[in-house]
PDB file of C-alpha atoms and ligand atoms in Angstrom:
ATOM      1  CA  MET A   1       3.807 -24.436 -17.340  1.00  0.00           C
ATOM      2  CA  ILE A   2       5.366 -27.899 -17.211  1.00  0.00           C
ATOM      3  CA  ASN A   3       4.270 -29.977 -14.199  1.00  0.00           C
ATOM      4  CA  VAL A   4       7.051 -32.107 -12.770  1.00  0.00           C
ATOM      5  CA  ALA A   5       6.472 -34.968 -10.300  1.00  0.00           C
ATOM      6  CA  LEU A   6       9.535 -35.471  -8.128  1.00  0.00           C
ATOM      7  CA  PRO A   7      10.088 -38.501  -5.870  1.00  0.00           C
ATOM      8  CA  LYS A   8       9.987 -37.262  -2.267  1.00  0.00           C
ATOM      9  CA  GLY A   9      13.191 -38.035  -0.378  1.00  0.00           C
ATOM     10  CA  ARG A  10      16.932 -38.085  -0.885  1.00  0.00           C
ATOM     11  CA  LEU A  11      16.737 -39.183  -4.516  1.00  0.00           C
ATOM     12  CA  GLY A  12      14.230 -36.415  -5.269  1.00  0.00           C
ATOM     13  CA  GLU A  13      16.539 -33.789  -3.799  1.00  0.00           C
ATOM     14  CA  LYS A  14      19.328 -34.939  -6.111  1.00  0.00           C
ATOM     15  CA  VAL A  15      16.929 -34.906  -9.033  1.00  0.00           C
ATOM     16  CA  TYR A  16      15.793 -31.366  -8.184  1.00  0.00           C
ATOM     17  CA  ALA A  17      19.457 -30.275  -8.024  1.00  0.00           C
ATOM     18  CA  MET A  18      19.835 -31.518 -11.611  1.00  0.00           C
ATOM     19  CA  PHE A  19      16.765 -29.570 -12.750  1.00  0.00           C
ATOM     20  CA  ALA A  20      18.042 -26.438 -10.959  1.00  0.00           C
ATOM     21  CA  ALA A  21      21.511 -26.742 -12.511  1.00  0.00           C
ATOM     22  CA  ALA A  22      19.864 -27.205 -15.904  1.00  0.00           C
ATOM     23  CA  GLY A  23      18.158 -23.810 -15.507  1.00  0.00           C
ATOM     24  CA  TYR A  24      14.832 -24.805 -13.943  1.00  0.00           C
ATOM     25  CA  GLU A  25      15.351 -23.457 -10.454  1.00  0.00           C
ATOM     26  CA  CYS A  26      12.616 -23.013  -7.889  1.00  0.00           C
ATOM     27  CA  PRO A  27      14.408 -21.833  -4.714  1.00  0.00           C
ATOM     28  CA  SER A  28      11.309 -21.977  -2.485  1.00  0.00           C
ATOM     29  CA  ILE A  29      11.394 -25.773  -2.764  1.00  0.00           C
ATOM     30  CA  LEU A  30      14.411 -25.910  -0.445  1.00  0.00           C
ATOM     31  CA  GLU A  31      12.903 -23.640   2.222  1.00  0.00           C
ATOM     32  CA  ASN A  32       9.652 -25.332   3.072  1.00  0.00           C
ATOM     33  CA  ASN A  33       9.505 -28.961   4.102  1.00  0.00           C
ATOM     34  CA  ARG A  34       5.743 -29.353   4.489  1.00  0.00           C
ATOM     35  CA  LYS A  35       4.474 -27.805   1.294  1.00  0.00           C
ATOM     36  CA  LEU A  36       4.180 -30.174  -1.637  1.00  0.00           C
ATOM     37  CA  ILE A  37       3.761 -27.878  -4.649  1.00  0.00           C
ATOM     38  CA  PHE A  38       6.221 -25.209  -5.779  1.00  0.00           C
ATOM     39  CA  GLU A  39       6.305 -23.130  -8.893  1.00  0.00           C
ATOM     40  CA  ASN A  40       8.599 -20.794 -10.762  1.00  0.00           C
ATOM     41  CA  GLU A  41       6.461 -18.996 -13.286  1.00  0.00           C
ATOM     42  CA  ALA A  42       9.417 -17.361 -15.010  1.00  0.00           C
ATOM     43  CA  ALA A  43      11.122 -20.711 -15.601  1.00  0.00           C
ATOM     44  CA  GLY A  44       7.798 -22.285 -16.617  1.00  0.00           C
ATOM     45  CA  VAL A  45       7.947 -25.159 -14.135  1.00  0.00           C
ATOM     46  CA  ARG A  46       5.783 -26.395 -11.292  1.00  0.00           C
ATOM     47  CA  TYR A  47       7.213 -29.127  -9.063  1.00  0.00           C
ATOM     48  CA  PHE A  48       5.386 -31.418  -6.719  1.00  0.00           C
ATOM     49  CA  TRP A  49       6.708 -34.003  -4.307  1.00  0.00           C
ATOM     50  CA  VAL A  50       4.999 -37.359  -4.423  1.00  0.00           C
ATOM     51  CA  LYS A  51       5.723 -40.803  -3.048  1.00  0.00           C
ATOM     52  CA  PRO A  52       8.427 -42.309  -5.317  1.00  0.00           C
ATOM     53  CA  SER A  53       6.226 -45.256  -6.272  1.00  0.00           C
ATOM     54  CA  ASP A  54       3.397 -42.852  -7.254  1.00  0.00           C
ATOM     55  CA  VAL A  55       5.352 -40.694  -9.729  1.00  0.00           C
ATOM     56  CA  ALA A  56       4.473 -42.926 -12.684  1.00  0.00           C
ATOM     57  CA  ILE A  57       0.747 -42.759 -11.842  1.00  0.00           C
ATOM     58  CA  TYR A  58       0.757 -38.934 -11.905  1.00  0.00           C
ATOM     59  CA  VAL A  59       2.634 -38.936 -15.206  1.00  0.00           C
ATOM     60  CA  GLU A  60       0.608 -41.695 -16.861  1.00  0.00           C
ATOM     61  CA  ARG A  61      -2.670 -39.915 -16.054  1.00  0.00           C
ATOM     62  CA  GLY A  62      -1.374 -36.499 -17.084  1.00  0.00           C
ATOM     63  CA  ALA A  63      -1.504 -34.837 -13.641  1.00  0.00           C
ATOM     64  CA  ALA A  64       2.227 -34.353 -14.242  1.00  0.00           C
ATOM     65  CA  ASP A  65       3.745 -33.781 -17.681  1.00  0.00           C
ATOM     66  CA  ILE A  66       7.045 -35.318 -16.684  1.00  0.00           C
ATOM     67  CA  GLY A  67       8.543 -36.987 -13.619  1.00  0.00           C
ATOM     68  CA  VAL A  68      11.361 -39.119 -12.326  1.00  0.00           C
ATOM     69  CA  ALA A  69      10.731 -42.750 -11.427  1.00  0.00           C
ATOM     70  CA  GLY A  70      12.894 -45.767 -10.644  1.00  0.00           C
ATOM     71  CA  LYS A  71      13.280 -48.400 -13.348  1.00  0.00           C
ATOM     72  CA  ASP A  72      11.989 -50.907 -10.752  1.00  0.00           C
ATOM     73  CA  ILE A  73       8.604 -49.153 -10.706  1.00  0.00           C
ATOM     74  CA  LEU A  74       8.516 -48.891 -14.514  1.00  0.00           C
ATOM     75  CA  LEU A  75       9.235 -52.615 -14.896  1.00  0.00           C
ATOM     76  CA  GLU A  76       6.781 -53.639 -12.206  1.00  0.00           C
ATOM     77  CA  TYR A  77       3.790 -51.467 -13.132  1.00  0.00           C
ATOM     78  CA  ARG A  78       4.467 -50.861 -16.879  1.00  0.00           C
ATOM     79  CA  PRO A  79       2.858 -47.401 -16.930  1.00  0.00           C
ATOM     80  CA  ASP A  80       1.975 -46.148 -20.418  1.00  0.00           C
ATOM     81  CA  VAL A  81       4.556 -43.310 -20.488  1.00  0.00           C
ATOM     82  CA  TYR A  82       7.637 -42.389 -22.487  1.00  0.00           C
ATOM     83  CA  GLU A  83      10.974 -43.137 -20.870  1.00  0.00           C
ATOM     84  CA  LEU A  84      13.185 -40.272 -22.021  1.00  0.00           C
ATOM     85  CA  LEU A  85      16.429 -40.470 -20.105  1.00  0.00           C
ATOM     86  CA  ASP A  86      18.468 -42.533 -17.671  1.00  0.00           C
ATOM     87  CA  LEU A  87      19.605 -40.032 -15.024  1.00  0.00           C
ATOM     88  CA  ASN A  88      22.211 -42.451 -13.635  1.00  0.00           C
ATOM     89  CA  LEU A  89      20.994 -41.655 -10.101  1.00  0.00           C
ATOM     90  CA  GLY A  90      19.640 -44.000  -7.450  1.00  0.00           C
ATOM     91  CA  ARG A  91      21.612 -46.854  -8.910  1.00  0.00           C
ATOM     92  CA  CYS A  92      20.971 -50.293  -7.456  1.00  0.00           C
ATOM     93  CA  ARG A  93      19.912 -53.699  -8.749  1.00  0.00           C
ATOM     94  CA  MET A  94      16.971 -56.046  -8.534  1.00  0.00           C
ATOM     95  CA  ALA A  95      18.318 -59.304  -7.192  1.00  0.00           C
ATOM     96  CA  VAL A  96      17.453 -62.733  -5.894  1.00  0.00           C
ATOM     97  CA  ALA A  97      18.818 -63.353  -2.399  1.00  0.00           C
ATOM     98  CA  ALA A  98      18.709 -66.293  -0.027  1.00  0.00           C
ATOM     99  CA  LYS A  99      20.075 -67.545   3.291  1.00  0.00           C
ATOM    100  CA  LYS A 100      23.781 -68.316   3.062  1.00  0.00           C
ATOM    101  CA  ASP A 101      23.224 -72.062   3.385  1.00  0.00           C
ATOM    102  CA  PHE A 102      20.327 -72.194   0.905  1.00  0.00           C
ATOM    103  CA  ARG A 103      20.527 -74.944  -1.724  1.00  0.00           C
ATOM    104  CA  ASP A 104      17.900 -74.854  -4.450  1.00  0.00           C
ATOM    105  CA  ASP A 105      15.973 -78.081  -4.983  1.00  0.00           C
ATOM    106  CA  THR A 106      14.698 -77.692  -8.541  1.00  0.00           C
ATOM    107  CA  GLU A 107      12.195 -80.536  -8.013  1.00  0.00           C
ATOM    108  CA  LYS A 108      10.271 -78.314  -5.606  1.00  0.00           C
ATOM    109  CA  THR A 109       8.233 -75.163  -6.205  1.00  0.00           C
ATOM    110  CA  LEU A 110      10.366 -72.222  -5.135  1.00  0.00           C
ATOM    111  CA  ARG A 111       8.734 -69.882  -2.621  1.00  0.00           C
ATOM    112  CA  VAL A 112       9.601 -66.277  -3.524  1.00  0.00           C
ATOM    113  CA  ALA A 113       8.812 -63.329  -1.235  1.00  0.00           C
ATOM    114  CA  THR A 114       8.766 -59.919  -2.896  1.00  0.00           C
ATOM    115  CA  LYS A 115       7.158 -56.542  -3.377  1.00  0.00           C
ATOM    116  CA  PHE A 116       7.906 -56.850  -7.097  1.00  0.00           C
ATOM    117  CA  THR A 117       5.639 -59.718  -8.119  1.00  0.00           C
ATOM    118  CA  ARG A 118       5.616 -59.042 -11.855  1.00  0.00           C
ATOM    119  CA  ILE A 119       9.404 -58.734 -12.075  1.00  0.00           C
ATOM    120  CA  ALA A 120       9.809 -61.962 -10.074  1.00  0.00           C
ATOM    121  CA  ARG A 121       7.168 -63.852 -12.103  1.00  0.00           C
ATOM    122  CA  GLU A 122       8.702 -62.815 -15.416  1.00  0.00           C
ATOM    123  CA  TYR A 123      12.215 -63.640 -14.278  1.00  0.00           C
ATOM    124  CA  TYR A 124      11.328 -67.178 -13.159  1.00  0.00           C
ATOM    125  CA  ALA A 125       9.019 -67.749 -16.172  1.00  0.00           C
ATOM    126  CA  GLY A 126      12.078 -67.013 -18.319  1.00  0.00           C
ATOM    127  CA  LEU A 127      13.935 -69.727 -16.446  1.00  0.00           C
ATOM    128  CA  GLY A 128      10.992 -72.122 -16.722  1.00  0.00           C
ATOM    129  CA  ARG A 129      10.948 -72.419 -12.926  1.00  0.00           C
ATOM    130  CA  ASP A 130       7.733 -73.046 -10.964  1.00  0.00           C
ATOM    131  CA  ILE A 131       7.322 -70.546  -8.155  1.00  0.00           C
ATOM    132  CA  ASP A 132       4.920 -69.623  -5.427  1.00  0.00           C
ATOM    133  CA  ILE A 133       4.828 -65.827  -5.020  1.00  0.00           C
ATOM    134  CA  ILE A 134       4.406 -64.390  -1.535  1.00  0.00           C
ATOM    135  CA  HIS A 135       3.556 -60.715  -1.881  1.00  0.00           C
ATOM    136  CA  LEU A 136       4.927 -58.590   0.965  1.00  0.00           C
ATOM    137  CA  ASN A 137       5.023 -54.812   1.394  1.00  0.00           C
ATOM    138  CA  GLY A 138       8.318 -54.370   3.216  1.00  0.00           C
ATOM    139  CA  SER A 139      10.974 -55.987   5.442  1.00  0.00           C
ATOM    140  CA  ILE A 140      11.229 -58.667   2.761  1.00  0.00           C
ATOM    141  CA  GLU A 141      14.558 -59.842   4.176  1.00  0.00           C
ATOM    142  CA  ILE A 142      12.820 -61.433   7.142  1.00  0.00           C
ATOM    143  CA  ALA A 143      10.867 -63.936   4.995  1.00  0.00           C
ATOM    144  CA  PRO A 144      13.644 -66.516   4.408  1.00  0.00           C
ATOM    145  CA  ILE A 145      14.863 -66.185   7.993  1.00  0.00           C
ATOM    146  CA  LEU A 146      11.463 -67.140   9.356  1.00  0.00           C
ATOM    147  CA  GLY A 147      10.963 -69.866   6.756  1.00  0.00           C
ATOM    148  CA  LEU A 148       8.152 -67.966   5.024  1.00  0.00           C
ATOM    149  CA  SER A 149      10.020 -68.167   1.705  1.00  0.00           C
ATOM    150  CA  ASP A 150      13.062 -69.832   0.138  1.00  0.00           C
ATOM    151  CA  VAL A 151      14.344 -66.681  -1.570  1.00  0.00           C
ATOM    152  CA  ILE A 152      13.483 -63.013  -1.940  1.00  0.00           C
ATOM    153  CA  VAL A 153      13.468 -60.725  -4.953  1.00  0.00           C
ATOM    154  CA  ASP A 154      14.329 -57.233  -3.807  1.00  0.00           C
ATOM    155  CA  ILE A 155      16.392 -54.126  -4.379  1.00  0.00           C
ATOM    156  CA  VAL A 156      20.038 -54.332  -3.368  1.00  0.00           C
ATOM    157  CA  GLU A 157      22.020 -51.134  -3.162  1.00  0.00           C
ATOM    158  CA  THR A 158      25.048 -51.517  -0.898  1.00  0.00           C
ATOM    159  CA  GLY A 159      24.206 -55.102   0.124  1.00  0.00           C
ATOM    160  CA  LYS A 160      24.284 -54.071   3.797  1.00  0.00           C
ATOM    161  CA  THR A 161      20.698 -55.080   4.544  1.00  0.00           C
ATOM    162  CA  LEU A 162      21.314 -58.583   3.178  1.00  0.00           C
ATOM    163  CA  LEU A 163      24.588 -58.935   5.047  1.00  0.00           C
ATOM    164  CA  GLU A 164      23.131 -57.841   8.374  1.00  0.00           C
ATOM    165  CA  ASN A 165      20.350 -60.396   8.004  1.00  0.00           C
ATOM    166  CA  ASN A 166      22.616 -63.299   7.028  1.00  0.00           C
ATOM    167  CA  LEU A 167      21.410 -63.346   3.462  1.00  0.00           C
ATOM    168  CA  GLU A 168      23.440 -63.207   0.284  1.00  0.00           C
ATOM    169  CA  PRO A 169      22.705 -62.198  -3.286  1.00  0.00           C
ATOM    170  CA  VAL A 170      22.264 -65.194  -5.556  1.00  0.00           C
ATOM    171  CA  GLU A 171      21.543 -63.576  -8.928  1.00  0.00           C
ATOM    172  CA  THR A 172      21.115 -60.091 -10.397  1.00  0.00           C
ATOM    173  CA  ILE A 173      17.871 -59.757 -12.337  1.00  0.00           C
ATOM    174  CA  VAL A 174      18.254 -56.234 -13.690  1.00  0.00           C
ATOM    175  CA  PRO A 175      20.190 -53.034 -12.928  1.00  0.00           C
ATOM    176  CA  ILE A 176      18.016 -50.154 -11.694  1.00  0.00           C
ATOM    177  CA  SER A 177      18.365 -46.355 -11.876  1.00  0.00           C
ATOM    178  CA  ALA A 178      16.157 -43.254 -11.976  1.00  0.00           C
ATOM    179  CA  ARG A 179      14.523 -42.400 -15.314  1.00  0.00           C
ATOM    180  CA  LEU A 180      12.954 -39.219 -16.679  1.00  0.00           C
ATOM    181  CA  ILE A 181       9.474 -40.119 -17.913  1.00  0.00           C
ATOM    182  CA  ALA A 182       6.853 -38.126 -19.831  1.00  0.00           C
ATOM    183  CA  ASN A 183       3.119 -38.294 -20.314  1.00  0.00           C
ATOM    184  CA  LYS A 184       2.505 -39.336 -23.932  1.00  0.00           C
ATOM    185  CA  ALA A 185      -0.042 -36.618 -24.800  1.00  0.00           C
ATOM    186  CA  SER A 186       1.932 -33.883 -23.005  1.00  0.00           C
ATOM    187  CA  PHE A 187       5.014 -34.924 -24.900  1.00  0.00           C
ATOM    188  CA  LYS A 188       3.168 -34.506 -28.181  1.00  0.00           C
ATOM    189  CA  PHE A 189       1.850 -31.037 -27.309  1.00  0.00           C
ATOM    190  CA  ASN A 190       4.935 -29.721 -25.513  1.00  0.00           C
ATOM    191  CA  ALA A 191       7.629 -31.605 -27.397  1.00  0.00           C
ATOM    192  CA  SER A 192      10.105 -28.734 -27.705  1.00  0.00           C
ATOM    193  CA  THR A 193       9.779 -27.665 -24.043  1.00  0.00           C
ATOM    194  CA  ILE A 194      10.090 -31.202 -22.709  1.00  0.00           C
ATOM    195  CA  GLU A 195      12.966 -31.987 -25.056  1.00  0.00           C
ATOM    196  CA  ALA A 196      14.761 -28.832 -23.872  1.00  0.00           C
ATOM    197  CA  ILE A 197      14.365 -29.973 -20.257  1.00  0.00           C
ATOM    198  CA  ALA A 198      15.630 -33.463 -21.120  1.00  0.00           C
ATOM    199  CA  GLU A 199      18.575 -31.973 -22.996  1.00  0.00           C
ATOM    200  CA  GLY A 200      19.391 -29.714 -20.011  1.00  0.00           C
ATOM    201  CA  LEU A 201      19.244 -32.680 -17.631  1.00  0.00           C
ATOM    202  CA  LYS A 202      21.426 -34.731 -19.956  1.00  0.00           C
ATOM    203  CA  GLY A 203      24.162 -32.152 -19.454  1.00  0.00           C
ATOM    204  CA  GLN A 204      23.921 -32.675 -15.672  1.00  0.00           C
ATOM    205  CA  ILE A 205      24.234 -36.470 -15.607  1.00  0.00           C
ATOM    206  CA  LYS A 206      27.247 -37.635 -13.652  1.00  0.00           C
ATOM    207  CA  TYR A 207      29.049 -40.766 -14.801  1.00  0.00           C
ATOM    208  CA  ASP A 208      31.747 -42.432 -12.765  1.00  0.00           C
TER     209      ASP A 208
HETATM  210  C1  PRP B 301      15.510 -51.241  -0.152  1.00  0.00           C
HETATM  211  C2  PRP B 301      15.424 -52.745  -0.147  1.00  0.00           C
HETATM  212  C3  PRP B 301      16.381 -53.158   0.927  1.00  0.00           C
HETATM  213  C4  PRP B 301      17.374 -52.019   0.968  1.00  0.00           C
HETATM  214  C5  PRP B 301      18.652 -52.444   0.313  1.00  0.00           C
HETATM  215  O1  PRP B 301      14.597 -50.725   0.726  1.00  0.00           O
HETATM  216  O2  PRP B 301      14.108 -53.204   0.079  1.00  0.00           O
HETATM  217  O3  PRP B 301      15.717 -53.301   2.138  1.00  0.00           O
HETATM  218  O4  PRP B 301      16.835 -50.930   0.233  1.00  0.00           O
HETATM  219  O5  PRP B 301      19.655 -51.482   0.467  1.00  0.00           O
HETATM  220  P1  PRP B 301      21.140 -51.897   0.852  1.00  0.00           P
HETATM  221  O6  PRP B 301      21.572 -52.964  -0.114  1.00  0.00           O
HETATM  222  O7  PRP B 301      21.943 -50.636   0.667  1.00  0.00           O
HETATM  223  O8  PRP B 301      21.147 -52.366   2.263  1.00  0.00           O
HETATM  224  P2  PRP B 301      14.215 -49.167   0.675  1.00  0.00           P
HETATM  225  O9  PRP B 301      15.141 -48.403   1.538  1.00  0.00           O
HETATM  226  O10 PRP B 301      14.131 -48.726  -0.742  1.00  0.00           O
HETATM  227  O11 PRP B 301      12.803 -49.116   1.343  1.00  0.00           O
HETATM  228  P3  PRP B 301      11.623 -50.174   1.426  1.00  0.00           P
HETATM  229  O12 PRP B 301      11.856 -50.915   2.706  1.00  0.00           O
HETATM  230  O13 PRP B 301      10.396 -49.336   1.434  1.00  0.00           O
HETATM  231  O14 PRP B 301      11.715 -51.079   0.230  1.00  0.00           O
END
């Protein structure tokens, strides 16, 4: 039985559809919206829904053999897992954004509000820019409006959230998408099974 951690939510439903189309169906998963664990013994898979940002923890510690996590989470937390495949789903980008009239004064320490402190630190270290990180857990877009920060580092998908809060993207740091990840020990012991799943999913990736 291969244990699969799926990110709960819209992205996870798309990911499950890929698994199902690849031959790893588990119809009960679509019927019950409170249960968190589903299994199809015949197909050899057990799925569980977890918070998207927790998928990598389950996989790293071996509670799940494989899972699907955003590249943002992999870059931020660096879990010790194998990254097997880019599913080309959940595409967005990690970006720096600021108020429309913001002008950067490079003489001053830049105040950066973000959930992704490691990504932000590494990005500005690469630029040799001194920053002051303000770690927030959500509604990051408010920080520059209230003068809490000069810029934010956050996920931009359509750009609507920035636009509606009078912010604009300044720089793209890295493109983001959903990745199939595997626990290192599980991958060693179940290589052929996990590779077959990855191969099946590969055939379901949609490119535009
Ligand atoms: C992300 C991000 C932005 C929004 C961007 O939040 O933090 O708020 O999406 O999307 P847009 O460019 O299409 O407007 P998410 O919905 O992932 O939830 P979060 O608030 O928990 O970060």
